[in-house]
Tab-separated table of C-alpha atoms in Angstrom:
chain	number	residue	atom	x	y	z
X	1	MET	CA	0.026	-0.022	0.020
X	2	THR	CA	1.223	3.556	-0.865
X	3	ASP	CA	0.750	5.868	2.081
X	4	SER	CA	-1.564	8.519	0.771
X	5	THR	CA	-2.941	9.521	4.217
X	6	GLN	CA	-1.334	13.061	3.961
X	7	LYS	CA	-2.083	13.705	0.309
X	8	ARG	CA	-5.025	15.801	-0.787
X	9	LEU	CA	-7.654	13.970	-2.578
X	10	PHE	CA	-9.198	15.525	-5.764
X	11	ILE	CA	-12.973	15.142	-6.161
X	12	GLN	CA	-14.078	15.413	-9.821
X	13	GLU	CA	-17.779	16.018	-10.408
X	14	VAL	CA	-19.454	14.222	-13.323
X	15	SER	CA	-23.203	14.591	-12.612
X	16	VAL	CA	-23.863	17.230	-15.266
X	17	ARG	CA	-22.468	15.058	-17.948
X	18	ASP	CA	-22.578	11.443	-16.830
X	19	GLY	CA	-25.819	12.050	-14.922
X	20	PHE	CA	-27.715	14.321	-17.269
X	21	GLN	CA	-27.078	12.106	-20.306
X	22	MET	CA	-29.317	9.441	-18.763
X	23	GLU	CA	-32.180	11.788	-17.915
X	24	PRO	CA	-35.398	11.207	-19.920
X	25	GLU	CA	-36.173	14.880	-20.118
X	26	PHE	CA	-33.987	17.846	-21.257
X	27	ILE	CA	-32.635	19.904	-18.381
X	28	PRO	CA	-32.995	23.620	-19.353
X	29	THR	CA	-29.737	25.197	-20.307
X	30	ASP	CA	-29.959	28.022	-17.850
X	31	ASP	CA	-30.543	25.419	-15.052
X	32	LYS	CA	-27.457	23.490	-16.048
X	33	ILE	CA	-25.368	26.581	-15.990
X	34	ARG	CA	-26.722	27.667	-12.636
X	35	LEU	CA	-25.966	24.239	-11.048
X	36	ILE	CA	-22.526	24.078	-12.585
X	37	ASN	CA	-21.706	27.544	-11.182
X	38	GLN	CA	-22.895	26.351	-7.803
X	39	ILE	CA	-20.808	23.198	-7.895
X	40	SER	CA	-17.786	25.181	-8.883
X	41	ARG	CA	-17.843	26.911	-5.524
X	42	THR	CA	-17.925	23.716	-3.391
X	43	GLY	CA	-14.235	22.987	-3.664
X	44	VAL	CA	-14.253	20.221	-6.199
X	45	SER	CA	-11.211	20.089	-8.441
X	46	LYS	CA	-12.777	19.369	-11.734
X	47	ILE	CA	-16.273	19.401	-13.369
X	48	GLU	CA	-17.063	17.344	-16.457
X	49	VAL	CA	-19.409	19.838	-17.876
X	50	THR	CA	-20.874	18.140	-20.965
X	51	SER	CA	-20.265	15.816	-23.879
X	52	PHE	CA	-19.615	16.941	-27.386
X	53	THR	CA	-21.219	14.088	-29.037
X	54	SER	CA	-24.038	13.951	-31.702
X	55	PRO	CA	-27.222	15.617	-30.382
X	56	LYS	CA	-29.088	12.727	-31.985
X	57	ALA	CA	-27.215	10.285	-29.836
X	58	ILE	CA	-27.534	12.180	-26.542
X	59	PRO	CA	-30.240	14.848	-27.026
X	60	THR	CA	-30.110	15.978	-23.388
X	61	LEU	CA	-26.645	17.369	-23.992
X	62	ALA	CA	-27.418	19.045	-27.214
X	63	ASP	CA	-26.616	22.466	-25.708
X	64	ALA	CA	-22.964	21.580	-25.041
X	65	GLU	CA	-21.455	24.636	-26.691
X	66	GLU	CA	-23.784	27.097	-24.946
X	67	VAL	CA	-23.199	25.635	-21.567
X	68	MET	CA	-19.439	25.448	-21.754
X	69	LYS	CA	-19.205	29.018	-23.084
X	70	SER	CA	-21.577	30.378	-20.475
X	71	ILE	CA	-20.420	28.919	-17.144
X	72	ASP	CA	-18.332	30.910	-14.627
X	73	ARG	CA	-14.728	29.830	-14.569
X	74	VAL	CA	-13.628	29.487	-10.938
X	75	ASP	CA	-9.909	29.487	-10.185
X	76	GLY	CA	-8.573	26.082	-9.127
X	77	VAL	CA	-11.406	24.269	-11.009
X	78	GLU	CA	-10.707	22.408	-14.363
X	79	TYR	CA	-13.626	22.291	-16.779
X	80	ALA	CA	-13.649	19.087	-18.823
X	81	ALA	CA	-15.720	17.590	-21.632
X	82	LEU	CA	-16.132	14.080	-22.935
X	83	VAL	CA	-15.454	13.795	-26.682
X	84	PRO	CA	-16.010	10.633	-28.742
X	85	ASN	CA	-14.145	11.715	-31.860
X	86	VAL	CA	-12.112	14.407	-33.674
X	87	ARG	CA	-15.256	16.387	-34.504
X	88	GLY	CA	-16.332	16.462	-30.949
X	89	CYS	CA	-12.803	17.569	-29.928
X	90	GLU	CA	-12.908	20.470	-32.367
X	91	ARG	CA	-16.205	21.659	-30.850
X	92	ALA	CA	-14.882	21.366	-27.288
X	93	LEU	CA	-11.686	23.240	-28.102
X	94	SER	CA	-13.637	26.094	-29.577
X	95	CYS	CA	-15.346	26.622	-26.230
X	96	GLY	CA	-12.184	26.845	-24.165
X	97	THR	CA	-12.416	23.476	-22.562
X	98	ASP	CA	-9.583	22.759	-20.109
X	99	GLU	CA	-9.482	18.978	-20.425
X	100	ILE	CA	-10.503	16.788	-23.353
X	101	ASN	CA	-11.747	13.482	-22.049
X	102	ALA	CA	-11.495	10.944	-24.868
X	103	VAL	CA	-13.214	7.620	-24.246
X	104	MET	CA	-12.795	4.000	-25.312
X	105	SER	CA	-13.631	0.662	-23.845
X	106	ALA	CA	-11.385	-2.088	-22.666
X	107	SER	CA	-13.758	-4.639	-24.229
X	108	GLU	CA	-14.468	-4.833	-27.948
X	109	SER	CA	-18.220	-5.389	-27.605
X	110	HIS	CA	-18.819	-2.449	-25.386
X	111	ASN	CA	-16.635	-0.224	-27.533
X	112	LYS	CA	-18.804	-1.109	-30.587
X	113	ALA	CA	-22.035	-0.547	-28.678
X	114	ASN	CA	-20.886	2.743	-27.232
X	115	LEU	CA	-18.807	4.223	-30.048
X	116	ARG	CA	-19.877	2.348	-33.067
X	117	MET	CA	-16.263	1.350	-33.803
X	118	GLY	CA	-13.633	-1.250	-32.790
X	119	ARG	CA	-10.883	-0.538	-30.373
X	120	THR	CA	-8.262	-0.206	-33.099
X	121	ASP	CA	-10.240	2.558	-34.667
X	122	SER	CA	-10.784	4.190	-31.201
X	123	LEU	CA	-6.965	4.265	-30.674
X	124	GLN	CA	-6.585	5.951	-34.033
X	125	GLN	CA	-9.150	8.619	-32.986
X	126	ILE	CA	-7.338	9.148	-29.688
X	127	ARG	CA	-4.057	9.665	-31.669
X	128	ALA	CA	-5.754	12.260	-33.868
X	129	ILE	CA	-7.419	13.995	-30.795
X	130	SER	CA	-4.057	14.192	-29.037
X	131	GLU	CA	-2.488	15.782	-32.122
X	132	LEU	CA	-5.242	18.143	-32.529
X	133	VAL	CA	-5.260	19.276	-28.910
X	134	GLY	CA	-1.511	19.937	-28.730
X	135	THR	CA	-0.978	22.452	-25.995
X	136	GLN	CA	-4.512	23.929	-26.175
X	137	ALA	CA	-5.766	21.656	-23.348
X	138	VAL	CA	-4.856	18.412	-21.624
X	139	VAL	CA	-6.073	15.073	-22.679
X	140	ASN	CA	-7.474	12.359	-20.367
X	141	VAL	CA	-8.565	8.947	-21.575
X	142	SER	CA	-11.437	7.245	-19.825
X	143	LEU	CA	-11.024	3.398	-20.296
X	144	SER	CA	-14.612	2.147	-19.918
X	145	THR	CA	-15.366	-1.553	-18.682
X	146	ALA	CA	-11.893	-1.798	-17.180
X	147	PHE	CA	-13.268	-4.073	-14.428
X	148	GLY	CA	-15.582	-6.156	-16.573
X	149	CYS	CA	-17.990	-5.865	-19.540
X	150	PRO	CA	-21.752	-6.745	-19.503
X	151	PHE	CA	-21.308	-8.337	-22.964
X	152	ASP	CA	-17.817	-9.983	-22.792
X	153	GLY	CA	-17.433	-10.657	-19.077
X	154	ASP	CA	-14.068	-10.317	-17.441
X	155	VAL	CA	-11.384	-8.241	-19.082
X	156	PRO	CA	-8.043	-9.691	-18.137
X	157	ALA	CA	-5.515	-7.354	-16.444
X	158	THR	CA	-3.046	-8.210	-19.233
X	159	GLU	CA	-5.395	-6.732	-21.755
X	160	ILE	CA	-5.818	-3.508	-19.632
X	161	ILE	CA	-1.986	-3.184	-19.481
X	162	ARG	CA	-1.666	-3.757	-23.280
X	163	LEU	CA	-4.253	-1.028	-23.989
X	164	VAL	CA	-2.768	1.374	-21.471
X	165	ASP	CA	0.669	0.808	-23.030
X	166	GLN	CA	-0.730	1.821	-26.428
X	167	LEU	CA	-2.330	4.908	-24.912
X	168	ALA	CA	0.818	5.864	-23.224
X	169	SER	CA	2.778	5.514	-26.495
X	170	LEU	CA	0.304	8.194	-27.921
X	171	GLY	CA	1.489	10.615	-25.237
X	172	VAL	CA	-1.482	10.193	-22.974
X	173	LYS	CA	-0.667	11.509	-19.406
X	174	ARG	CA	-3.978	11.101	-17.625
X	175	LEU	CA	-6.015	7.896	-17.476
X	176	THR	CA	-9.301	7.013	-15.852
X	177	LEU	CA	-10.038	3.396	-15.075
X	178	CYS	CA	-13.852	3.075	-15.201
X	179	ASP	CA	-16.125	0.460	-13.577
X	180	THR	CA	-18.802	1.295	-16.095
X	181	THR	CA	-21.446	-1.198	-14.863
X	182	GLY	CA	-20.404	-1.626	-11.190
X	183	MET	CA	-18.875	-5.039	-11.681
X	184	ALA	CA	-15.672	-4.304	-9.703
X	185	ASN	CA	-14.810	-5.505	-6.196
X	186	PRO	CA	-12.246	-4.006	-3.848
X	187	VAL	CA	-9.668	-6.813	-4.162
X	188	GLN	CA	-9.835	-6.466	-8.051
X	189	VAL	CA	-9.660	-2.677	-7.875
X	190	ALA	CA	-6.600	-2.666	-5.625
X	191	ALA	CA	-4.798	-5.275	-7.842
X	192	LEU	CA	-5.490	-3.379	-11.092
X	193	PHE	CA	-4.634	0.135	-9.855
X	194	ARG	CA	-1.453	-1.244	-8.214
X	195	GLN	CA	-0.471	-2.997	-11.429
X	196	VAL	CA	-1.194	-0.004	-13.696
X	197	GLY	CA	0.426	2.405	-11.327
X	198	ALA	CA	3.604	0.329	-11.021
X	199	THR	CA	3.830	-0.328	-14.748
X	200	PHE	CA	3.111	3.367	-15.723
X	201	PRO	CA	4.343	5.486	-12.919
X	202	GLY	CA	4.096	8.677	-15.013
X	203	LEU	CA	0.299	8.412	-15.578
X	204	VAL	CA	-2.088	10.425	-13.422
X	205	LEU	CA	-4.764	7.834	-12.510
X	206	THR	CA	-8.414	8.540	-11.755
X	207	ALA	CA	-10.898	6.098	-10.305
X	208	HIS	CA	-14.417	6.109	-11.681
X	209	PHE	CA	-16.891	3.773	-10.016
X	210	HIS	CA	-20.611	3.079	-10.351
X	211	ASN	CA	-22.555	1.949	-7.387
X	212	THR	CA	-24.659	-0.630	-9.323
X	213	ARG	CA	-24.122	-3.415	-6.886
X	214	GLY	CA	-23.448	-1.303	-3.749
X	215	MET	CA	-19.601	-1.570	-3.774
X	216	GLY	CA	-18.780	1.898	-4.993
X	217	LEU	CA	-17.450	3.404	-1.792
X	218	ALA	CA	-15.602	0.255	-0.864
X	219	ASN	CA	-13.916	0.292	-4.253
X	220	ALA	CA	-12.984	3.955	-3.738
X	221	VAL	CA	-11.246	3.054	-0.539
X	222	ALA	CA	-9.448	0.166	-2.205
X	223	ALA	CA	-8.167	2.543	-4.815
X	224	TRP	CA	-7.114	5.154	-2.359
X	225	GLN	CA	-5.104	2.522	-0.479
X	226	THR	CA	-3.028	2.013	-3.584
X	227	GLY	CA	-2.167	5.736	-3.768
X	228	VAL	CA	-4.964	6.990	-6.034
X	229	VAL	CA	-5.906	10.577	-5.210
X	230	HIS	CA	-8.256	11.468	-8.138
X	231	PHE	CA	-11.853	10.259	-7.891
X	232	ASP	CA	-14.827	10.797	-10.183
X	233	SER	CA	-18.232	11.011	-8.539
X	234	SER	CA	-21.743	12.285	-9.212
X	235	LEU	CA	-24.103	14.432	-7.037
X	236	GLY	CA	-26.767	12.293	-5.545
X	237	GLY	CA	-25.492	9.238	-7.245
X	238	LEU	CA	-26.994	10.372	-10.579
X	239	GLY	CA	-25.852	8.697	-13.772
X	240	GLY	CA	-25.226	5.482	-15.652
X	241	CYS	CA	-24.299	4.436	-19.185
X	242	PRO	CA	-26.935	4.288	-21.982
X	243	TYR	CA	-24.987	1.511	-23.690
X	244	ALA	CA	-24.309	-0.729	-20.705
X	245	PRO	CA	-27.364	-2.831	-19.504
X	246	GLY	CA	-28.003	-2.360	-15.836
X	247	ALA	CA	-25.521	0.368	-15.228
X	248	SER	CA	-27.080	2.426	-12.525
X	249	GLY	CA	-25.713	5.712	-11.020
X	250	ASN	CA	-22.136	6.721	-10.188
X	251	VAL	CA	-20.701	6.871	-6.701
X	252	CYS	CA	-22.371	9.723	-4.901
X	253	THR	CA	-20.185	12.726	-4.469
X	254	GLU	CA	-21.504	13.910	-1.081
X	255	ASP	CA	-21.340	10.344	0.198
X	256	MET	CA	-17.770	9.965	-0.968
X	257	VAL	CA	-16.707	13.299	0.565
X	258	HIS	CA	-18.440	12.505	3.827
X	259	MET	CA	-16.612	9.098	3.899
X	260	PHE	CA	-13.187	10.578	3.191
X	261	ASN	CA	-13.697	13.431	5.651
X	262	ALA	CA	-14.608	10.910	8.387
X	263	MET	CA	-11.500	8.968	7.566
X	264	GLY	CA	-9.565	12.214	8.291
X	265	LEU	CA	-8.498	12.814	4.671
X	266	ALA	CA	-8.394	16.160	3.036
X	267	THR	CA	-10.660	16.769	0.000
X	268	GLY	CA	-10.869	20.604	0.020
X	269	VAL	CA	-14.653	20.240	-0.520
X	270	SER	CA	-17.416	21.650	1.587
X	271	LEU	CA	-19.959	18.910	2.380
X	272	GLU	CA	-22.523	21.473	3.377
X	273	ALA	CA	-22.256	23.212	-0.053
X	274	LEU	CA	-22.417	19.844	-1.735
X	275	LEU	CA	-25.636	18.971	0.070
X	276	ASP	CA	-27.096	22.319	-1.118
X	277	CYS	CA	-26.159	21.323	-4.717
X	278	ALA	CA	-27.677	17.858	-4.294
X	279	ARG	CA	-30.935	19.349	-3.137
X	280	ALA	CA	-30.962	21.754	-6.165
X	281	LEU	CA	-30.307	18.746	-8.450
X	282	GLN	CA	-33.203	16.795	-7.015
X	283	THR	CA	-35.418	19.713	-7.932
X	284	LEU	CA	-34.185	19.677	-11.480
X	285	VAL	CA	-34.757	15.933	-12.008
X	286	HIS	CA	-38.044	15.864	-10.082
X	287	ARG	CA	-37.300	12.873	-7.897
X	288	ASP	CA	-35.306	11.658	-4.889
X	289	LEU	CA	-31.749	10.667	-5.591
X	290	PRO	CA	-29.999	7.631	-3.984
X	291	GLY	CA	-27.374	9.528	-2.056
X	292	GLN	CA	-27.495	8.536	1.582
X	293	VAL	CA	-25.912	11.486	3.376
X	294	LEU	CA	-28.618	13.782	1.847
X	295	LYS	CA	-31.251	11.555	3.482
X	296	ALA	CA	-29.577	10.827	6.869
X	297	GLY	CA	-27.388	13.833	7.337
X	298	PRO	CA	-23.672	13.663	8.175
X	299	SER	CA	-22.498	11.388	10.974
X	300	THR	CA	-21.574	14.439	13.017
X	301	ARG	CA	-25.160	15.520	13.270
X	302	ARG	CA	-26.539	15.215	16.819
X	303	TYR	CA	-30.181	15.113	18.034
X	304	THR	CA	-31.945	15.912	21.196
X	305	ARG	CA	-33.246	12.745	22.766
X	306	LYS	CA	-37.042	12.795	22.948
X	307	GLY	CA	-38.203	13.740	26.310
X	308	ALA	CA	-34.853	15.040	27.370
X	309	THR	CA	-34.317	18.554	28.717
X	310	CYS	CA	-31.455	20.475	27.182
X	311	GLN	CA	-29.001	21.691	29.890
X	312	ALA	CA	-26.275	24.225	29.703
């Protein structure tokens, strides 16, 4: 285990992309901008604002340009966008996006379902994206289904290493290992992050977990224990993947921050401000969200026992 106890953790919010892409109704653009501006002031280190994909594929994010151009830019916060191809990258760069998040899958079947191309073609796209970006932004690659595929099953660690090696050869410096459908377990998470980290020590690694089977926070701890300090998460646990059967929401941001705070770790994030954002998000999607701290309150909350008399 790498001792990361004294390291700051970086919480990276994805609800307004990973969450909103799954919503059945379009969230008004002004509401998106207002929520992003509110999240920007909670202390998170990065916000994945939107996805520059075809509006026909994800109509709920059809306002990508307007949102990215209109949000407040807060010092210390990176504003990222997911891009599936070179055209999406061009659109994102025209809006002053800080980080281009290119995506591909570790499994061939999911890559074809999600991106309509094989992994070899995706690698060529990422090469072209990296060349296009140059010094205008930074490139992160999100490797989906890194812990298992709903179509192909287990993805061997050797296959992950092979793909990461190819990405590193393209000059990729940031990599997110994604548990797209919540198939990972803590032992598997620790083993894969340890192996990738040891093999590619120059890569900045991010952990991206879904809570489909209730292991999201346990997996986050397992990743942290290997030295990972960058974590994707989503307000209220909103999210999923439209091309992965059964993929429910992401790990909840306020639950993750509450957990790390309780462990004595520094996140730089205000839990109270996050909870305000989560309440605003619930209003936008017109339903309760699965986040637990929003329901129960933080563990530091104290109550007056019924029938007791308060004494000074």
